[in-house]
Tab-separated table of C-alpha atoms and ligand atoms in Angstrom:
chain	number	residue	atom	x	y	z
A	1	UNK	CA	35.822	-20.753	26.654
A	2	UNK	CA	35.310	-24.050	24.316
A	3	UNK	CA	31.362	-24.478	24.203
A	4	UNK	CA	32.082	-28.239	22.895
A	5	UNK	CA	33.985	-29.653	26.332
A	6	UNK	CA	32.122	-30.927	28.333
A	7	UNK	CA	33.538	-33.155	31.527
A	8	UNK	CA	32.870	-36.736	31.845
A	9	UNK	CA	30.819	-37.891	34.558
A	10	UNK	CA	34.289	-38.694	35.949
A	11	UNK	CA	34.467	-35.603	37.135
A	12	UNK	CA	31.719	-33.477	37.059
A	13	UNK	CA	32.299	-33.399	40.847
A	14	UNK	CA	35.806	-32.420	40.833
A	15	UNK	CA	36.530	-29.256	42.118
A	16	UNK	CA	40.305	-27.854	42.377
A	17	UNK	CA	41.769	-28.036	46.079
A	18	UNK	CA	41.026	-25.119	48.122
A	19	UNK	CA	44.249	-25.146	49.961
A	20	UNK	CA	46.064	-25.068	46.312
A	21	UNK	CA	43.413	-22.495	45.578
A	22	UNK	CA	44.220	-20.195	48.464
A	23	UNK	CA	48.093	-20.594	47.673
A	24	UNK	CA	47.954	-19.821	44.104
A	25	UNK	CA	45.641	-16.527	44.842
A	26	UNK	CA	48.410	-15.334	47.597
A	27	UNK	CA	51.342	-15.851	44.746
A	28	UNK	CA	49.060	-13.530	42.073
A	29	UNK	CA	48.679	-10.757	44.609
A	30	UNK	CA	52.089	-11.288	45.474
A	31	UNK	CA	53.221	-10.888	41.502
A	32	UNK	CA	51.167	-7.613	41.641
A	33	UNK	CA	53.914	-6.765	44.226
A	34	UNK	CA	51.685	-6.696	47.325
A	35	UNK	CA	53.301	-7.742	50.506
A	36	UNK	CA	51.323	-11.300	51.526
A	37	UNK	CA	52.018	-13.824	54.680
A	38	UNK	CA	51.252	-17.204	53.321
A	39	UNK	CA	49.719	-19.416	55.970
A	40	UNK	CA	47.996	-21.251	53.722
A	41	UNK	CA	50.753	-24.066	52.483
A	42	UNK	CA	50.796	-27.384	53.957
A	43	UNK	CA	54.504	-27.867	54.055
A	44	UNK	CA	56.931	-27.288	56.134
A	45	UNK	CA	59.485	-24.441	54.654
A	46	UNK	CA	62.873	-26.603	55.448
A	47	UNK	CA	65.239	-27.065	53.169
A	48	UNK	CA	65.625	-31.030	52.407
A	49	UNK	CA	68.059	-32.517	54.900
A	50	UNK	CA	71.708	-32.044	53.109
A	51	UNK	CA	72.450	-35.957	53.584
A	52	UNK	CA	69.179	-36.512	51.917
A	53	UNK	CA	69.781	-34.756	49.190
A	54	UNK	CA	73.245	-35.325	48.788
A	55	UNK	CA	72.400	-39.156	48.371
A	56	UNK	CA	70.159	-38.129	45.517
A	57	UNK	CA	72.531	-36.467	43.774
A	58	UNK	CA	75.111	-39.652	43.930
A	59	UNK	CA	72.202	-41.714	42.781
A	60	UNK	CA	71.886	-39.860	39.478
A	61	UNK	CA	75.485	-39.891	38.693
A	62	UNK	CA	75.363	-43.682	39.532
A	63	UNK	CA	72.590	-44.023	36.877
A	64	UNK	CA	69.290	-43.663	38.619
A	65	UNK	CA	67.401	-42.065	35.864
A	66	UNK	CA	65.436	-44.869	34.219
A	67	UNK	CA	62.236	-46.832	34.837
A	68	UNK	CA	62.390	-48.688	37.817
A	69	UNK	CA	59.785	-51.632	38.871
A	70	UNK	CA	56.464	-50.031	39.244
A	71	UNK	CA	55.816	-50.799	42.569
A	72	UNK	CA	59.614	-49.170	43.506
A	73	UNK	CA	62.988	-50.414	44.059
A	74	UNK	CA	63.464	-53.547	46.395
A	75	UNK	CA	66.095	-51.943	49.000
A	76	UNK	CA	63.116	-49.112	49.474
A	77	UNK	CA	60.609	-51.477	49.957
A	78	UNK	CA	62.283	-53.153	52.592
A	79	UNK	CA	63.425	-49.963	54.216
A	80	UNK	CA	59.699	-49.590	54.226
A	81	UNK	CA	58.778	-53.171	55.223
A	82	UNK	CA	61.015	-53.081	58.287
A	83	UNK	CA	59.995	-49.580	59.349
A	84	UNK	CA	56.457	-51.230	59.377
A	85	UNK	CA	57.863	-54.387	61.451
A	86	UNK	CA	59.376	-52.501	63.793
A	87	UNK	CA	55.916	-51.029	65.014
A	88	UNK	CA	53.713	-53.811	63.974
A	89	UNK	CA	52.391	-56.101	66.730
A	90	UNK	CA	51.130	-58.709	65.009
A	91	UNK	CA	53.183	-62.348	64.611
A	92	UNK	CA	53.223	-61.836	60.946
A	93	UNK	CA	56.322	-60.313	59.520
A	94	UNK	CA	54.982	-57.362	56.727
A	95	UNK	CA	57.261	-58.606	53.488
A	96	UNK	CA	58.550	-56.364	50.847
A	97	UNK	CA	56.054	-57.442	48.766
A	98	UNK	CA	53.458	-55.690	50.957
A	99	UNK	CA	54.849	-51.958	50.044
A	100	UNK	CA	54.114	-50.044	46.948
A	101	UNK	CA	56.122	-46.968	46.546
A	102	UNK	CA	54.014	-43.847	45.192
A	103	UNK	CA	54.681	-40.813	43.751
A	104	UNK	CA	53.637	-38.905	47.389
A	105	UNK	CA	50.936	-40.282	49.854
A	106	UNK	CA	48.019	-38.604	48.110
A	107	UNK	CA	48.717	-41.358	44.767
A	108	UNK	CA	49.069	-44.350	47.413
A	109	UNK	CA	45.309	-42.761	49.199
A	110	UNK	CA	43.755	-42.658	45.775
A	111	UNK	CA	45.094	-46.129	44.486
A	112	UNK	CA	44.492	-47.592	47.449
A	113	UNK	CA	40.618	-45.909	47.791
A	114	UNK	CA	40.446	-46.980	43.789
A	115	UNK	CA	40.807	-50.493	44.158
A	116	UNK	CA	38.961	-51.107	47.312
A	117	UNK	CA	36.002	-48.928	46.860
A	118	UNK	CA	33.563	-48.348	44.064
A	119	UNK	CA	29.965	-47.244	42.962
A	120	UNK	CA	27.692	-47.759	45.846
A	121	UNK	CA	30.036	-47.719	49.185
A	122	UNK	CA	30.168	-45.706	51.563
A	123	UNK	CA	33.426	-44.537	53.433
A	124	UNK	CA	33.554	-43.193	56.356
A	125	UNK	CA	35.639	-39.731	56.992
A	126	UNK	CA	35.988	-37.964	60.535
A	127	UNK	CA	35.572	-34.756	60.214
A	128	UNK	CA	37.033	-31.837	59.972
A	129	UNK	CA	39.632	-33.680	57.804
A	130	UNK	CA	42.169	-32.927	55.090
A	131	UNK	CA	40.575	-32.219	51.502
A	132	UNK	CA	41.148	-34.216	49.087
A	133	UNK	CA	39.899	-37.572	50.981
A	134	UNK	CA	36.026	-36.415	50.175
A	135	UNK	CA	37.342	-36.285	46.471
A	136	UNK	CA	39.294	-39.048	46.202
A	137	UNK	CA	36.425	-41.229	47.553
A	138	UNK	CA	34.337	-39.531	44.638
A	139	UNK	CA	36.885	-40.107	42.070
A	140	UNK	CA	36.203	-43.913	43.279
A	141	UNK	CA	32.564	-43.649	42.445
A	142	UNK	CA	32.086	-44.492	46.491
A	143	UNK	CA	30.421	-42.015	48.664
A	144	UNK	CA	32.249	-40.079	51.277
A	145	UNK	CA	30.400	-39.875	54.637
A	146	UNK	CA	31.615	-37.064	57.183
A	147	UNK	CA	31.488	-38.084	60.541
A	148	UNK	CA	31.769	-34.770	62.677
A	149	UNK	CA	34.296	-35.072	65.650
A	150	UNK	CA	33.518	-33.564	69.475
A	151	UNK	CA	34.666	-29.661	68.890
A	152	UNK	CA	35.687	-30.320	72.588
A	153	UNK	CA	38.084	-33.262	72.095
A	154	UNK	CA	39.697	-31.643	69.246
A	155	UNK	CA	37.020	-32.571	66.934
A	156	UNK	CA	38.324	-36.755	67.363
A	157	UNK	CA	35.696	-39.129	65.907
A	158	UNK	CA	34.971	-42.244	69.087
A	159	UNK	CA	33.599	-45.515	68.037
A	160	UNK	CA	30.480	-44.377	68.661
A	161	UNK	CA	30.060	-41.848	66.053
A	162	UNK	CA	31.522	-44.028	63.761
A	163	UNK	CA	28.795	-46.791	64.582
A	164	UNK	CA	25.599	-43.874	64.420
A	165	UNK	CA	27.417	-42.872	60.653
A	166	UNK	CA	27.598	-46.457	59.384
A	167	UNK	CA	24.880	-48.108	57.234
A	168	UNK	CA	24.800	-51.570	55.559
A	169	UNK	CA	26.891	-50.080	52.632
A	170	UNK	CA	29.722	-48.926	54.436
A	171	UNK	CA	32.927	-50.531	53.694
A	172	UNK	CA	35.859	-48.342	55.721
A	173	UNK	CA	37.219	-45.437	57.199
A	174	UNK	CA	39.985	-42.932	56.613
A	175	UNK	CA	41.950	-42.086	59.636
A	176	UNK	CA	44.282	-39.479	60.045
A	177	UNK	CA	46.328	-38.921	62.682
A	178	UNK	CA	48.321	-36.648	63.572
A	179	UNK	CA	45.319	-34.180	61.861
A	180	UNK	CA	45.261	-32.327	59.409
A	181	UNK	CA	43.441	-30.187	59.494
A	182	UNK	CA	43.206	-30.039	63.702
A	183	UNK	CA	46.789	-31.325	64.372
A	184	UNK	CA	44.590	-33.958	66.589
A	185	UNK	CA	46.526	-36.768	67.831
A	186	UNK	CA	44.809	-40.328	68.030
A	187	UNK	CA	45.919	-41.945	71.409
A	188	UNK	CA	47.127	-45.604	71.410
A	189	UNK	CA	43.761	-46.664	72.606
A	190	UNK	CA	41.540	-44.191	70.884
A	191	UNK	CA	43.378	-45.655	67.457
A	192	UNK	CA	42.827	-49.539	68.880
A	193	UNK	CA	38.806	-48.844	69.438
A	194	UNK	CA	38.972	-47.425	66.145
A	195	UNK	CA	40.440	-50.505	64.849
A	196	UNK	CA	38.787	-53.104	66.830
A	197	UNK	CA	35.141	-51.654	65.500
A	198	UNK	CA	36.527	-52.004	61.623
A	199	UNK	CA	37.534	-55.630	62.359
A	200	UNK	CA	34.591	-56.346	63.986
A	201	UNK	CA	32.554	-54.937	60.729
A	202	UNK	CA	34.690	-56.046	58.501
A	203	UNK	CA	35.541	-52.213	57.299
A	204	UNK	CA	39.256	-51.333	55.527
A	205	UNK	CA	41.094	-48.843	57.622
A	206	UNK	CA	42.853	-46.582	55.566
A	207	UNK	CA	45.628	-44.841	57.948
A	208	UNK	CA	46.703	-41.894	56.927
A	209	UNK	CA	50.604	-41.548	58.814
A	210	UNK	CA	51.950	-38.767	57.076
A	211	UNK	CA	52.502	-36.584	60.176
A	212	UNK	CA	53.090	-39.658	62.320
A	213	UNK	CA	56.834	-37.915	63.108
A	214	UNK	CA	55.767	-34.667	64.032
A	215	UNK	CA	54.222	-34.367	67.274
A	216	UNK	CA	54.932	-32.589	70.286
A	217	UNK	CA	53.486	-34.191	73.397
A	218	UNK	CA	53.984	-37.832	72.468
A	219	UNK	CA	55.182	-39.838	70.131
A	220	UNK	CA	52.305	-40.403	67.399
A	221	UNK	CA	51.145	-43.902	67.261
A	222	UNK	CA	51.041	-45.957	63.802
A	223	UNK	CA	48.026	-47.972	63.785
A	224	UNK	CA	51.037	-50.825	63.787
A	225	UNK	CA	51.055	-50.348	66.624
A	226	UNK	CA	47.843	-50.368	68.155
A	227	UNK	CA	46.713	-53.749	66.310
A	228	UNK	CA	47.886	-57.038	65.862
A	229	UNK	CA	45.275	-57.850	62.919
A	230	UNK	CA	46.312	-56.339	59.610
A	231	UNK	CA	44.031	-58.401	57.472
A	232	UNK	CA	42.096	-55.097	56.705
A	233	UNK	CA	44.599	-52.183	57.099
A	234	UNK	CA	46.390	-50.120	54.570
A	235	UNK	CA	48.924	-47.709	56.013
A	236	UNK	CA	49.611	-44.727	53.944
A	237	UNK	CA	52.775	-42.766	54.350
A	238	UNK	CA	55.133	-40.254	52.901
A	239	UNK	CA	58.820	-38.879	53.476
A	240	UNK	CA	56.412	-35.527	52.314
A	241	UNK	CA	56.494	-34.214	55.722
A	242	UNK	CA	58.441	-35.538	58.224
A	243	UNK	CA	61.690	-34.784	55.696
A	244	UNK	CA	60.616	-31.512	54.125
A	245	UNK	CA	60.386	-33.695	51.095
A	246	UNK	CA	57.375	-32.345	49.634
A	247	UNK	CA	58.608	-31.961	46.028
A	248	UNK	CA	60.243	-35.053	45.526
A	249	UNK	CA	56.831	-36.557	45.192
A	250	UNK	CA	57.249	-40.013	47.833
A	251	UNK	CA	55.331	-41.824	49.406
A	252	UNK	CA	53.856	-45.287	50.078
A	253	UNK	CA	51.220	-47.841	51.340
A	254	UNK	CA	51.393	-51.317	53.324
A	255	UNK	CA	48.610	-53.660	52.887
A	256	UNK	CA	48.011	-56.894	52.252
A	257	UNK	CA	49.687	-58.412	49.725
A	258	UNK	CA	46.611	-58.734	47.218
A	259	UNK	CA	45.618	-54.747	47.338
A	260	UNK	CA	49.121	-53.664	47.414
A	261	UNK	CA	49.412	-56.077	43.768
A	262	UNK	CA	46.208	-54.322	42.680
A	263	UNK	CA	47.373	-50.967	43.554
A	264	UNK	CA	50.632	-52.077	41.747
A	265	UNK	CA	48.871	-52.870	38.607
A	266	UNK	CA	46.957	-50.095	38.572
A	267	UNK	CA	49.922	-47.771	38.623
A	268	UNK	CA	51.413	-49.847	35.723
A	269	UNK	CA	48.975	-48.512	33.510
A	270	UNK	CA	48.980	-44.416	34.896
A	271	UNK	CA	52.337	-42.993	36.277
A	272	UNK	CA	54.338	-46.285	36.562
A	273	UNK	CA	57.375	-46.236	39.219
A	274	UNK	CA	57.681	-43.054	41.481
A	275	UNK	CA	60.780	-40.840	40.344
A	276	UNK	CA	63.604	-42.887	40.709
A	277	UNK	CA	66.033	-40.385	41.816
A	278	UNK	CA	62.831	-39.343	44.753
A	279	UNK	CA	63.615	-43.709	45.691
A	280	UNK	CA	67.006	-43.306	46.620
A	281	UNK	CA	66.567	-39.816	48.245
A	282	UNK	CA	63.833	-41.865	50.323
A	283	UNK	CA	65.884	-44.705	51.244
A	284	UNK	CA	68.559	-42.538	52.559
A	285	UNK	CA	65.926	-41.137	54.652
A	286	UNK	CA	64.510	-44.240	55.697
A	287	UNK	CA	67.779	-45.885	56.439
A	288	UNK	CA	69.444	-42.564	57.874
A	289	UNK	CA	69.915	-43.345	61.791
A	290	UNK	CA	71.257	-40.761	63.897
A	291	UNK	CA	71.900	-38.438	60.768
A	292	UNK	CA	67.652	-38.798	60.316
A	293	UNK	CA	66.272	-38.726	63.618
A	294	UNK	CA	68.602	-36.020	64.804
A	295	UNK	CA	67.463	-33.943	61.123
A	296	UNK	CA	63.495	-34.808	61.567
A	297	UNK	CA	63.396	-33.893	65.924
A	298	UNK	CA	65.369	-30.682	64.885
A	299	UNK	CA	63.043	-29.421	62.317
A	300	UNK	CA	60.025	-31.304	64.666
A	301	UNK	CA	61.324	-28.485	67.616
A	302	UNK	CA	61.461	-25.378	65.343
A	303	UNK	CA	57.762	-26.283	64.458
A	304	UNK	CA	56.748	-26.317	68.334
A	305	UNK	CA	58.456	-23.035	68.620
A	306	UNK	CA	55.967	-21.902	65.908
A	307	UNK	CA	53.493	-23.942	67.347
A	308	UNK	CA	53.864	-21.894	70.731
A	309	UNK	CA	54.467	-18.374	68.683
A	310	UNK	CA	50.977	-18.813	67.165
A	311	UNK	CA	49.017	-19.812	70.093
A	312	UNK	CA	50.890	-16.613	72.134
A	313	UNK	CA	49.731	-14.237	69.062
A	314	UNK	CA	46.185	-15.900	68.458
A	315	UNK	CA	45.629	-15.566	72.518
A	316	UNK	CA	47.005	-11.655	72.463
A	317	UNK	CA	43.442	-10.173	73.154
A	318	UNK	CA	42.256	-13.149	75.237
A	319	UNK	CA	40.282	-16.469	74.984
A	320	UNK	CA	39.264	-17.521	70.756
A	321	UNK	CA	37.661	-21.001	70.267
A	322	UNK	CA	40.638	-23.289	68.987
A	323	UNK	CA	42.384	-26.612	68.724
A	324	UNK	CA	44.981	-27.164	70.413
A	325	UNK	CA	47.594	-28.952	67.706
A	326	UNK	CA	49.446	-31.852	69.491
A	327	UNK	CA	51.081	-33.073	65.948
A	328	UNK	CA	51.453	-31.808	62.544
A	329	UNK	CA	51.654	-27.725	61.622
A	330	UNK	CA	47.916	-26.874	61.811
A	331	UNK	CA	46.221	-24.525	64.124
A	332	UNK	CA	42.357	-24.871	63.621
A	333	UNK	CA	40.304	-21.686	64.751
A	334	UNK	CA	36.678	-20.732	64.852
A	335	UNK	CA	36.098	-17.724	63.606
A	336	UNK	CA	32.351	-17.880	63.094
A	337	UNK	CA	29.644	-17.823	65.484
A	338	UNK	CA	30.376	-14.492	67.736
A	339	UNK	CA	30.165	-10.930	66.636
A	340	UNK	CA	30.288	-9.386	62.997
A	341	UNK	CA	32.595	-12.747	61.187
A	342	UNK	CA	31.122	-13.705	57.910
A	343	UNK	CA	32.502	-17.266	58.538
A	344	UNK	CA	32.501	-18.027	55.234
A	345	UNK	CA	34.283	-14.996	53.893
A	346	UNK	CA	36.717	-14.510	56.479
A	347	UNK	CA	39.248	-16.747	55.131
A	348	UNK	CA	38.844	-14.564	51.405
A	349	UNK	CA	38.432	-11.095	52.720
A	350	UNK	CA	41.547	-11.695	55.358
A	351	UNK	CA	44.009	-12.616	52.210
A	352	UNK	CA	42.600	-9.568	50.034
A	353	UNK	CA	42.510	-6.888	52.889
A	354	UNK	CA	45.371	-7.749	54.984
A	355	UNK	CA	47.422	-9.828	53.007
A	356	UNK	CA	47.078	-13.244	54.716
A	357	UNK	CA	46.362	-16.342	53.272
A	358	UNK	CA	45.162	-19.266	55.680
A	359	UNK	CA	42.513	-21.933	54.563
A	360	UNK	CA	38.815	-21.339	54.732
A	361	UNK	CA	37.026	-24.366	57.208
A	362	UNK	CA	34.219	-25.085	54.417
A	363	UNK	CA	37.347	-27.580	52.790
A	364	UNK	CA	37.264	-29.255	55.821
A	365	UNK	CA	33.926	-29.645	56.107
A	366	UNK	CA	33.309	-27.317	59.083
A	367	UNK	CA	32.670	-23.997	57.509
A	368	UNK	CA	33.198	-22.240	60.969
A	369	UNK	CA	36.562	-22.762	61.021
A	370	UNK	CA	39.884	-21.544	59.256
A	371	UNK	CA	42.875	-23.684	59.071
A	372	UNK	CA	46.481	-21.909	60.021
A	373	UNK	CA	49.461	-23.511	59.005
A	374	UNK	CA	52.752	-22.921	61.247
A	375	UNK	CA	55.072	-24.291	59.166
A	376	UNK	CA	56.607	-20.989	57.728
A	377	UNK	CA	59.089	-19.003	59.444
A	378	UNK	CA	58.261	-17.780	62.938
A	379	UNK	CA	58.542	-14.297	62.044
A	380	UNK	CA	55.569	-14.858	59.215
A	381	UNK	CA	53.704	-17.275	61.723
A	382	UNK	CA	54.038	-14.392	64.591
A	383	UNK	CA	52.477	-11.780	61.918
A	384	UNK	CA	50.275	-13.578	59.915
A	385	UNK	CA	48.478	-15.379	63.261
A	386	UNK	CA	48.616	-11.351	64.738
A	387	UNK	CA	46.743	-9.516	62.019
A	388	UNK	CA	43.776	-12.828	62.772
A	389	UNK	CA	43.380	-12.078	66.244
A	390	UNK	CA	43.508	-8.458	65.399
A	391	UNK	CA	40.709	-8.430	62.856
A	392	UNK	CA	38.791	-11.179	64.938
A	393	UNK	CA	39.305	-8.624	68.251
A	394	UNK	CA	37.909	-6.133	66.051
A	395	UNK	CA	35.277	-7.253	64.027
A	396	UNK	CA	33.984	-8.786	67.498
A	397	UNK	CA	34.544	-5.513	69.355
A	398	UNK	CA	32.522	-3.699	66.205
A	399	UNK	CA	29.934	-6.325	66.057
B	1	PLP	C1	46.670	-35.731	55.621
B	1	PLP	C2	47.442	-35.675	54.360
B	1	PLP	N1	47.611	-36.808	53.658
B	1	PLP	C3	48.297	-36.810	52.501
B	1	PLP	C4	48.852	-35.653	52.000
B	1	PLP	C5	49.577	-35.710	50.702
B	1	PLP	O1	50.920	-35.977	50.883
B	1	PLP	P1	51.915	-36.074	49.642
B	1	PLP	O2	52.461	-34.702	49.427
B	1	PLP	O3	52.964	-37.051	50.072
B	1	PLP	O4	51.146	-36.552	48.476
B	1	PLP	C6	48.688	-34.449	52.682
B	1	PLP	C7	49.235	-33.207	52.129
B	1	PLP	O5	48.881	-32.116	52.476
B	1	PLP	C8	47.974	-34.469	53.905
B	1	PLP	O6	47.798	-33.351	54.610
């Protein structure tokens, strides 16, 4: 150990992601040769569509391995710009120089919560909700509030919890929607109240999208579209998810013009432009028709399938508290409260004893809870969520 480091005030805070946590604990055991169903991982396991990738590959040979603008290549930008237009309802056209491209959605969230929040604001998060926002408010110097959703409306955050959380110091909110952790989908008007009470206070809404394409009921509204007043909102997005793209580190945010420059600048002085071979694999994506749709609603049905596999094998012994996931890959389950369940060692003594790793509720917030993800193959999904309702069943049944 070296006595003489000791962490800034930076980031005394800081503590390493519990879902990246969870994951890297399930690869040691799995080194040690022990047989380990990894629920924990919040990707889906596709391969990268072949057109996507196949684009990328052109792009190098073409020459696509040097700096590129910091904010990202112009063709990109207006792939992203026009995606935007197409949802937005507002008069005002959203202009290429509204987009910054990011290395991944998690660098445009913590630009974006950098240069619009700082010592002494307060941000408010609905709650249970994915990580790293509580941290990346930190990072900011700003305070994070949790806002606990209604358990019984899939833990959604109204207006009026929003209101009852917000002091004279609060300054915006970060939605999410689809959820993760819940897989929670916003409705069109449940986003619009949402947004109406921001503009009315003045807050930034910070919309998180990344799961906007996966979701299984409806499609998942864009705060685009709920809103015609973007004076306020910064959209974050990704090709992360909805692509099985979550190596090639891509995503971005649409704001107005003035944070999206700030956010800009700020990235000229850290990581500069996002990968520039990750921009063109991105704008085939983006500008991908038939070839994309048909490649994201493909991989969006295998995940219902897996979606339906986990609820049949969580359900096997009858009713346990849970969310029913409308979008992303995330099945939320209490497993506190009834019988012998240590809540918060469930999630630690599940991976060591039976070899399966899911995410313990406390990084969401809700300590109660452990998050599932579905995104692995069904045959993992339909063992992994098995050996849950199994122990649950009998550490109930014992208890
Ligand atoms: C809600 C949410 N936002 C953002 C991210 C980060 O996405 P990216 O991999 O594009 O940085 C994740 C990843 O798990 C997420 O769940």
């Amino acid at each position: 150990m070296n006595r003489s480091f000791q962490p800034s005030p930076n980031v005394t805070h800081v503590t390493p992601s519990m879902t990246s946590g969870m994951a890297a604990r399930a690869r040691a055991l799995r080194a040690t040769g022990r047989t380990v169903v990894d629920l924990s991982q919040g990707q889906p396991e596709f391969d990268t569509p072949a057109f996507i990738r196949e684009a990328a590959q052109r792009a190098i040979d073409e020459g696509a391995t040097r700096y590129t603008a910091t904010d990202g290549i112009l063709p990109l930008r207006e792939a992203m710009a026009q995606q935007a237009n197409r949802r937005h309802q507002g008069l005002d056209e959203v202009g290429a120089d509204e987009v910054v491209v990011t290395s991944g959605a998690k660098q445009a969230l913590f630009n974006a919560c950098f240069v619009l929040f700082g010592p002494g604001d307060e941000v408010l998060v609905p709650t249970p909700n994915w990580t790293s926002y509580y941290e990346i408010v930190e990072l900011a110097r700003a305070v994070p509030v949790p806002v606990l959703g209604d358990p019984a409306q899939q833990w959604k955050v109204d207006p009026d919890a929003l209101r009852a959380a917000s002091t004279p110091r609060t300054r915006g909110i970060l939605l999410n929607s689809p959820c993760n952790p819940t897989g929670a989908v916003y409705s069109p008007g449940e986003i619009a109240a949402i947004a109406a009470l921001a503009r009315e206070r003045g807050w930034w809404l910070l919309s998180d999208e990344v799961y906007r394409r996966i979701a299984y009921e409806a499609p998942a509204s864009s705060v685009l579209d709920c809103t015609s007043d973007r004076e306020r909102v910064v959209v974050i997005d990704a090709v992360s998810k909805s692509f099985a793209m979550t190596g090639w580190r891509l995503g971005w945010a649409v704001g107005p013009r003035e944070v999206v420059k700030a956010m800009a600048a700020m990235q000229s002085h850290t990581t500069s432009n996002a990968a520039a071979v990750s921009q063109h694999a991105a704008l085939a994506a983006l500008q991908g028709g038939a070839a994309a749709d048909g490649a994201v609603a493909e991989m969006v049905e295998a995940l219902r399938q897996r979606r339906d596999a986990a609820l049949q094998e969580l359900l096997r012994h009858g009713p346990v508290e849970h969310v029913r996931p409308d979008g992303a890959f995330y099945l939320y389950v209490r497993v506190g409260s009834t019988g012998g369940v240590d809540p918060g060692a469930f999630a630690y003594d599940l991976l060591e004893r039976e070899g399966v790793a899911v995410v313990p509720g406390a990084a969401f917030r809700t300590p109660e809870w452990i998050r599932i993800s579905y995104g692995g193959a069904e045959a993992d999904v339909r063992q992994g969520v098995r050996t849950i309702a199994d122990t649950l069943h009998a550490a109930r049944t014992a208890g």
